[in-house]
PDB file of C-alpha atoms in Angstrom:
ATOM      1  CA  VAL Z   1      65.043 288.222 195.149  1.00 84.00           C
ATOM      2  CA  MET Z   2      66.988 284.976 194.535  1.00 93.00           C
ATOM      3  CA  PHE Z   3      68.134 286.032 190.903  1.00 96.00           C
ATOM      4  CA  ALA Z   4      69.324 289.641 192.118  1.00 95.00           C
ATOM      5  CA  LEU Z   5      67.095 291.083 189.423  1.00 97.00           C
ATOM      6  CA  THR Z   6      67.615 294.811 188.800  1.00 96.00           C
ATOM      7  CA  ASP Z   7      65.225 297.293 187.286  1.00 95.00           C
ATOM      8  CA  ASP Z   8      67.282 297.008 184.092  1.00 96.00           C
ATOM      9  CA  ASP Z   9      66.755 293.182 184.201  1.00 97.00           C
ATOM     10  CA  LEU Z  10      63.002 293.534 184.606  1.00 96.00           C
ATOM     11  CA  ALA Z  11      63.003 295.893 181.611  1.00 97.00           C
ATOM     12  CA  CYS Z  12      64.114 292.823 179.557  1.00 96.00           C
ATOM     13  CA  SER Z  13      62.188 289.940 178.185  1.00 98.00           C
ATOM     14  CA  ILE Z  14      62.371 286.993 180.719  1.00 98.00           C
ATOM     15  CA  LEU Z  15      61.691 283.277 180.547  1.00 98.00           C
ATOM     16  CA  ASP Z  16      61.030 281.599 183.870  1.00 98.00           C
ATOM     17  CA  CYS Z  17      61.957 277.990 183.297  1.00 98.00           C
ATOM     18  CA  PRO Z  18      60.508 276.085 184.974  1.00 97.00           C
ATOM     19  CA  GLY Z  19      57.849 278.391 186.281  1.00 97.00           C
ATOM     20  CA  GLY Z  20      55.914 276.015 188.450  1.00 95.00           C
ATOM     21  CA  ALA Z  21      52.976 277.234 190.672  1.00 94.00           C
ATOM     22  CA  ALA Z  22      54.825 280.522 191.473  1.00 94.00           C
ATOM     23  CA  SER Z  23      53.964 284.086 191.348  1.00 96.00           C
ATOM     24  CA  PHE Z  24      57.040 285.445 189.532  1.00 97.00           C
ATOM     25  CA  ALA Z  25      55.408 285.821 186.124  1.00 97.00           C
ATOM     26  CA  ALA Z  26      52.305 287.433 187.698  1.00 97.00           C
ATOM     27  CA  GLU Z  27      54.446 289.926 189.741  1.00 97.00           C
ATOM     28  CA  ALA Z  28      56.898 290.675 186.877  1.00 97.00           C
ATOM     29  CA  GLY Z  29      54.026 291.047 184.423  1.00 97.00           C
ATOM     30  CA  SER Z  30      52.250 293.521 186.715  1.00 96.00           C
ATOM     31  CA  ARG Z  31      55.458 295.774 186.551  1.00 95.00           C
ATOM     32  CA  GLY Z  32      55.253 295.723 182.769  1.00 96.00           C
ATOM     33  CA  THR Z  33      57.911 293.090 182.167  1.00 97.00           C
ATOM     34  CA  SER Z  34      57.600 290.977 179.124  1.00 98.00           C
ATOM     35  CA  VAL Z  35      57.612 287.439 180.785  1.00 98.00           C
ATOM     36  CA  VAL Z  36      56.776 283.865 179.860  1.00 98.00           C
ATOM     37  CA  ALA Z  37      56.687 280.949 182.263  1.00 98.00           C
ATOM     38  CA  VAL Z  38      57.271 277.384 180.945  1.00 98.00           C
ATOM     39  CA  ASP Z  39      56.517 274.127 182.765  1.00 98.00           C
ATOM     40  CA  PRO Z  40      54.927 270.818 181.846  1.00 97.00           C
ATOM     41  CA  VAL Z  41      52.334 271.193 184.693  1.00 97.00           C
ATOM     42  CA  TYR Z  42      50.630 273.958 182.503  1.00 98.00           C
ATOM     43  CA  ALA Z  43      49.154 271.255 180.464  1.00 97.00           C
ATOM     44  CA  ALA Z  44      46.649 270.668 183.220  1.00 97.00           C
ATOM     45  CA  PRO Z  45      43.326 272.541 183.515  1.00 96.00           C
ATOM     46  CA  PRO Z  46      43.733 275.988 184.943  1.00 95.00           C
ATOM     47  CA  GLU Z  47      41.030 275.464 187.568  1.00 95.00           C
ATOM     48  CA  TRP Z  48      42.771 272.393 188.910  1.00 97.00           C
ATOM     49  CA  LEU Z  49      46.139 274.071 188.808  1.00 96.00           C
ATOM     50  CA  ALA Z  50      44.883 277.016 190.883  1.00 96.00           C
ATOM     51  CA  VAL Z  51      43.678 274.661 193.608  1.00 96.00           C
ATOM     52  CA  HIS Z  52      46.770 272.450 193.304  1.00 95.00           C
ATOM     53  CA  ALA Z  53      49.041 275.478 193.772  1.00 96.00           C
ATOM     54  CA  VAL Z  54      47.446 276.288 197.226  1.00 96.00           C
ATOM     55  CA  ASP Z  55      47.516 272.602 198.223  1.00 96.00           C
ATOM     56  CA  GLU Z  56      51.161 272.428 197.364  1.00 96.00           C
ATOM     57  CA  ALA Z  57      51.960 275.567 199.378  1.00 97.00           C
ATOM     58  CA  VAL Z  58      50.336 273.879 202.460  1.00 97.00           C
ATOM     59  CA  ARG Z  59      52.223 270.683 201.780  1.00 96.00           C
ATOM     60  CA  GLY Z  60      55.436 272.429 201.366  1.00 96.00           C
ATOM     61  CA  ASN Z  61      54.993 274.421 204.533  1.00 97.00           C
ATOM     62  CA  ARG Z  62      54.353 271.105 206.550  1.00 97.00           C
ATOM     63  CA  HIS Z  63      57.600 269.676 205.051  1.00 94.00           C
ATOM     64  CA  THR Z  64      59.565 272.690 205.991  1.00 96.00           C
ATOM     65  CA  GLY Z  65      58.099 272.802 209.542  1.00 96.00           C
ATOM     66  CA  SER Z  66      59.307 269.153 210.105  1.00 95.00           C
ATOM     67  CA  SER Z  67      62.954 270.458 209.782  1.00 93.00           C
ATOM     68  CA  VAL Z  68      62.961 274.156 210.597  1.00 95.00           C
ATOM     69  CA  ASP Z  69      66.678 274.021 211.680  1.00 94.00           C
ATOM     70  CA  SER Z  70      67.674 273.251 208.074  1.00 90.00           C
ATOM     71  CA  PHE Z  71      66.649 276.677 206.922  1.00 96.00           C
ATOM     72  CA  VAL Z  72      67.638 280.199 207.304  1.00 97.00           C
ATOM     73  CA  TRP Z  73      64.825 282.361 208.735  1.00 97.00           C
ATOM     74  CA  ALA Z  74      65.707 285.771 207.156  1.00 96.00           C
ATOM     75  CA  PHE Z  75      63.387 286.222 204.090  1.00 96.00           C
ATOM     76  CA  PHE Z  76      60.622 284.285 205.933  1.00 97.00           C
ATOM     77  CA  ALA Z  77      60.276 285.351 209.645  1.00 97.00           C
ATOM     78  CA  ASP Z  78      59.040 282.010 210.858  1.00 97.00           C
ATOM     79  CA  ILE Z  79      57.051 278.953 209.705  1.00 97.00           C
ATOM     80  CA  THR Z  80      53.818 280.994 209.861  1.00 98.00           C
ATOM     81  CA  ASP Z  81      55.114 283.657 207.660  1.00 98.00           C
ATOM     82  CA  HIS Z  82      56.385 281.024 205.319  1.00 98.00           C
ATOM     83  CA  LEU Z  83      52.877 279.637 204.872  1.00 97.00           C
ATOM     84  CA  ASN Z  84      51.377 283.027 204.515  1.00 98.00           C
ATOM     85  CA  LYS Z  85      53.768 284.159 201.704  1.00 97.00           C
ATOM     86  CA  ARG Z  86      53.522 280.776 199.960  1.00 97.00           C
ATOM     87  CA  MET Z  87      49.740 280.922 200.081  1.00 97.00           C
ATOM     88  CA  ASP Z  88      49.754 284.498 198.720  1.00 97.00           C
ATOM     89  CA  ALA Z  89      52.065 283.521 195.966  1.00 97.00           C
ATOM     90  CA  ALA Z  90      49.941 280.435 195.022  1.00 97.00           C
ATOM     91  CA  ARG Z  91      46.729 282.513 194.935  1.00 97.00           C
ATOM     92  CA  LEU Z  92      48.325 285.167 192.781  1.00 98.00           C
ATOM     93  CA  PHE Z  93      49.632 282.437 190.388  1.00 98.00           C
ATOM     94  CA  GLY Z  94      46.086 281.029 190.131  1.00 97.00           C
ATOM     95  CA  GLN Z  95      44.547 284.451 189.344  1.00 97.00           C
ATOM     96  CA  ASP Z  96      47.161 285.241 186.717  1.00 97.00           C
ATOM     97  CA  LEU Z  97      47.025 281.880 185.102  1.00 97.00           C
ATOM     98  CA  ASN Z  98      43.264 282.589 184.423  1.00 95.00           C
ATOM     99  CA  ALA Z  99      43.741 286.200 183.461  1.00 96.00           C
ATOM    100  CA  ASN Z 100      46.806 285.750 181.297  1.00 97.00           C
ATOM    101  CA  PRO Z 101      46.827 282.151 180.048  1.00 97.00           C
ATOM    102  CA  SER Z 102      49.248 282.960 177.087  1.00 97.00           C
ATOM    103  CA  THR Z 103      51.983 283.728 179.603  1.00 98.00           C
ATOM    104  CA  TYR Z 104      52.080 280.066 180.712  1.00 98.00           C
ATOM    105  CA  VAL Z 105      53.403 277.551 178.208  1.00 98.00           C
ATOM    106  CA  ALA Z 106      53.275 273.878 178.744  1.00 98.00           C
ATOM    107  CA  ALA Z 107      56.687 272.429 177.761  1.00 97.00           C
ATOM    108  CA  SER Z 108      59.769 270.955 179.629  1.00 96.00           C
ATOM    109  CA  LEU Z 109      63.478 270.782 179.577  1.00 98.00           C
ATOM    110  CA  PRO Z 110      65.639 269.752 177.872  1.00 97.00           C
ATOM    111  CA  ARG Z 111      63.657 270.921 174.749  1.00 97.00           C
ATOM    112  CA  LEU Z 112      61.893 274.223 174.663  1.00 98.00           C
ATOM    113  CA  PRO Z 113      59.410 275.468 171.983  1.00 98.00           C
ATOM    114  CA  PHE Z 114      61.229 278.727 171.473  1.00 98.00           C
ATOM    115  CA  ARG Z 115      63.580 280.088 168.755  1.00 98.00           C
ATOM    116  CA  ASP Z 116      67.189 280.827 169.406  1.00 97.00           C
ATOM    117  CA  GLU Z 117      67.689 283.984 171.461  1.00 97.00           C
ATOM    118  CA  SER Z 118      63.962 284.435 172.082  1.00 98.00           C
ATOM    119  CA  PHE Z 119      64.492 286.033 175.512  1.00 98.00           C
ATOM    120  CA  ASP Z 120      67.035 288.535 176.948  1.00 98.00           C
ATOM    121  CA  LEU Z 121      67.131 286.622 180.249  1.00 98.00           C
ATOM    122  CA  VAL Z 122      66.211 283.082 181.400  1.00 98.00           C
ATOM    123  CA  VAL Z 123      65.833 282.271 185.142  1.00 98.00           C
ATOM    124  CA  SER Z 124      65.659 278.813 186.458  1.00 98.00           C
ATOM    125  CA  SER Z 125      65.158 277.897 190.045  1.00 97.00           C
ATOM    126  CA  HIS Z 126      65.015 274.623 192.110  1.00 96.00           C
ATOM    127  CA  LEU Z 127      65.461 272.153 189.378  1.00 97.00           C
ATOM    128  CA  LEU Z 128      69.033 271.858 188.128  1.00 98.00           C
ATOM    129  CA  PHE Z 129      71.363 270.605 190.904  1.00 98.00           C
ATOM    130  CA  MET Z 130      68.462 270.538 193.449  1.00 96.00           C
ATOM    131  CA  TYR Z 131      67.512 267.032 192.092  1.00 96.00           C
ATOM    132  CA  ALA Z 132      70.934 265.794 191.338  1.00 95.00           C
ATOM    133  CA  ASP Z 133      69.967 262.399 192.680  1.00 93.00           C
ATOM    134  CA  ARG Z 134      67.184 262.065 190.126  1.00 95.00           C
ATOM    135  CA  LEU Z 135      68.393 264.093 187.129  1.00 96.00           C
ATOM    136  CA  ASP Z 136      71.685 262.823 185.625  1.00 97.00           C
ATOM    137  CA  THR Z 137      74.613 264.766 184.331  1.00 97.00           C
ATOM    138  CA  SER Z 138      73.436 264.410 180.792  1.00 98.00           C
ATOM    139  CA  PHE Z 139      70.081 266.088 181.585  1.00 98.00           C
ATOM    140  CA  HIS Z 140      71.761 268.886 183.449  1.00 98.00           C
ATOM    141  CA  ILE Z 141      74.136 269.610 180.499  1.00 98.00           C
ATOM    142  CA  SER Z 142      71.213 269.324 177.951  1.00 98.00           C
ATOM    143  CA  ALA Z 143      68.994 271.613 179.987  1.00 98.00           C
ATOM    144  CA  ALA Z 144      71.579 274.191 180.657  1.00 98.00           C
ATOM    145  CA  CYS Z 145      72.605 274.351 177.022  1.00 97.00           C
ATOM    146  CA  GLU Z 146      68.894 274.510 175.927  1.00 98.00           C
ATOM    147  CA  MET Z 147      68.223 277.506 178.223  1.00 98.00           C
ATOM    148  CA  ALA Z 148      71.460 279.086 176.851  1.00 97.00           C
ATOM    149  CA  ARG Z 149      70.260 278.623 173.385  1.00 97.00           C
ATOM    150  CA  VAL Z 150      67.065 280.698 173.958  1.00 98.00           C
ATOM    151  CA  ALA Z 151      68.769 283.423 175.918  1.00 97.00           C
ATOM    152  CA  ARG Z 152      70.124 286.572 174.098  1.00 97.00           C
ATOM    153  CA  ARG Z 153      71.980 287.741 177.107  1.00 97.00           C
ATOM    154  CA  GLU Z 154      72.048 285.588 180.203  1.00 97.00           C
ATOM    155  CA  VAL Z 155      70.837 282.422 182.054  1.00 98.00           C
ATOM    156  CA  ARG Z 156      70.626 282.465 185.863  1.00 98.00           C
ATOM    157  CA  ILE Z 157      70.309 279.144 187.648  1.00 98.00           C
ATOM    158  CA  PHE Z 158      69.612 278.919 191.486  1.00 98.00           C
ATOM    159  CA  PRO Z 159      70.570 277.371 193.817  1.00 97.00           C
ATOM    160  CA  LEU Z 160      73.623 275.160 193.322  1.00 98.00           C
ATOM    161  CA  ILE Z 161      72.911 272.670 196.139  1.00 97.00           C
ATOM    162  CA  SER Z 162      71.035 269.365 196.163  1.00 95.00           C
ATOM    163  CA  ASP Z 163      68.057 268.863 198.454  1.00 91.00           C
ATOM    164  CA  THR Z 164      69.714 265.688 199.791  1.00 89.00           C
ATOM    165  CA  GLY Z 165      72.842 267.449 200.878  1.00 87.00           C
ATOM    166  CA  ALA Z 166      74.970 265.597 198.246  1.00 91.00           C
ATOM    167  CA  ASP Z 167      78.057 267.395 196.889  1.00 95.00           C
ATOM    168  CA  THR Z 168      77.207 268.976 193.498  1.00 97.00           C
ATOM    169  CA  SER Z 169      80.648 270.510 192.673  1.00 97.00           C
ATOM    170  CA  VAL Z 170      81.555 267.998 190.126  1.00 97.00           C
ATOM    171  CA  LEU Z 171      78.189 268.396 188.488  1.00 98.00           C
ATOM    172  CA  VAL Z 172      78.297 272.144 188.455  1.00 98.00           C
ATOM    173  CA  ALA Z 173      81.778 271.874 186.962  1.00 98.00           C
ATOM    174  CA  SER Z 174      80.553 269.586 184.179  1.00 97.00           C
ATOM    175  CA  VAL Z 175      77.751 271.951 183.282  1.00 98.00           C
ATOM    176  CA  ARG Z 176      80.022 274.906 183.209  1.00 98.00           C
ATOM    177  CA  GLU Z 177      82.556 273.054 180.921  1.00 97.00           C
ATOM    178  CA  ALA Z 178      79.804 272.108 178.507  1.00 96.00           C
ATOM    179  CA  VAL Z 179      78.137 275.460 178.339  1.00 96.00           C
ATOM    180  CA  SER Z 180      81.582 277.065 177.808  1.00 95.00           C
ATOM    181  CA  ALA Z 181      82.157 274.896 174.874  1.00 93.00           C
ATOM    182  CA  SER Z 182      79.070 276.498 173.383  1.00 87.00           C
ATOM    183  CA  GLY Z 183      80.681 279.838 173.586  1.00 90.00           C
ATOM    184  CA  PHE Z 184      79.185 281.043 176.938  1.00 95.00           C
ATOM    185  CA  GLU Z 185      81.075 282.449 179.786  1.00 97.00           C
ATOM    186  CA  THR Z 186      80.122 280.988 183.214  1.00 97.00           C
ATOM    187  CA  THR Z 187      80.325 282.547 186.605  1.00 97.00           C
ATOM    188  CA  ILE Z 188      79.224 281.535 190.136  1.00 98.00           C
ATOM    189  CA  GLU Z 189      77.729 284.602 191.802  1.00 97.00           C
ATOM    190  CA  PRO Z 190      76.272 285.350 195.217  1.00 97.00           C
ATOM    191  CA  SER Z 191      72.451 285.558 195.561  1.00 97.00           C
ATOM    192  CA  PRO Z 192      70.810 287.807 198.277  1.00 96.00           C
ATOM    193  CA  TYR Z 193      68.362 285.029 198.960  1.00 96.00           C
ATOM    194  CA  GLU Z 194      69.130 282.163 201.222  1.00 97.00           C
ATOM    195  CA  PHE Z 195      66.488 279.806 202.622  1.00 96.00           C
ATOM    196  CA  GLN Z 196      68.202 276.369 202.456  1.00 94.00           C
ATOM    197  CA  LYS Z 197      71.424 276.597 204.267  1.00 94.00           C
ATOM    198  CA  SER Z 198      74.405 277.251 201.943  1.00 94.00           C
ATOM    199  CA  GLY Z 199      71.909 277.780 199.099  1.00 96.00           C
ATOM    200  CA  ASN Z 200      73.015 281.312 198.312  1.00 96.00           C
ATOM    201  CA  GLU Z 201      74.746 281.107 194.964  1.00 97.00           C
ATOM    202  CA  MET Z 202      73.658 281.037 191.386  1.00 98.00           C
ATOM    203  CA  LEU Z 203      75.327 279.907 188.147  1.00 98.00           C
ATOM    204  CA  VAL Z 204      75.269 282.648 185.544  1.00 98.00           C
ATOM    205  CA  LEU Z 205      75.703 281.849 181.889  1.00 98.00           C
ATOM    206  CA  SER Z 206      76.571 284.914 179.773  1.00 97.00           C
ATOM    207  CA  ARG Z 207      76.553 285.189 176.010  1.00 92.00           C
ATOM    208  CA  GLY Z 208      79.780 287.042 174.956  1.00 72.00           C
ATOM    209  CA  ALA Z 209      81.993 289.125 177.004  1.00 50.00           C
ATOM    210  CA  GLY Z 210      81.155 291.097 180.162  1.00 42.00           C
ATOM    211  CA  ARG Z 211      81.815 288.804 183.141  1.00 38.00           C
ATOM    212  CA  ALA Z 212      85.007 287.401 184.649  1.00 36.00           C
ATOM    213  CA  SER Z 213      84.945 283.659 185.410  1.00 36.00           C
ATOM    214  CA  THR Z 214      85.261 282.574 189.098  1.00 38.00           C
TER     215      THR Z 214
END
C-alpha cells in the first residue's frame, strides 16, 4: 500500500531493501512477482527469525499503544487491529522464510551484492530519513545511490519523516541532489498510506525521463 504499487509494478522484478521481518516478499511472491528481500538480519537462523518477528510485532504494538494519538487510524482500525495485522504479517514472513529461503539475502546498505540494474523496481521503507538522528547524510546519499545503481527503472523510498519529529527537508534535498548528479530524476509523490502523522510521501528516483520533478 505505502508504495502505491500497481499491477504493472507487481509484474516487474522487485527488491525490498531492507526487507526486515515483513510479509511483503511473501505476499508479492504468492502473486507470482519476482521479488528478493535483503536485510542483515537474514544472517540469523531462520527458526530464531520466525520467533523474533512475532516478538517484535508484539513489542512494536506496545510501543504504538503508548502514543496512539501520534498515529492515523485509517489502515489499522485500532490498536487491536494493529496487533492482529502485524502478527499475521510476522507469521507469514516466518513461513515464507522457511519455504523460500533464497528470497531472503543477508546484506546491508550502502553496499548490495547485486549487479547494476538487477531489478526493475527497488522499494525501501522505514530506514532512510526515519533514523536521521542515527544515520548521517553520507550514509543516506550512499544508500540511495546504491539502490539506484541496482534499479533498472525506479526506486521508491518511504516515508520522508524522522521518528523523532526532526525536520528532514535538508536531508531529503541533499539526497535528491546527489542522486540527480548520477543521472536520475527525483520526485516527491503522495503515498496512499499514512500511519505516522504527516508520513504520507515517498521519494521516487527514476532512471531516465518520464516524471516531472516537484
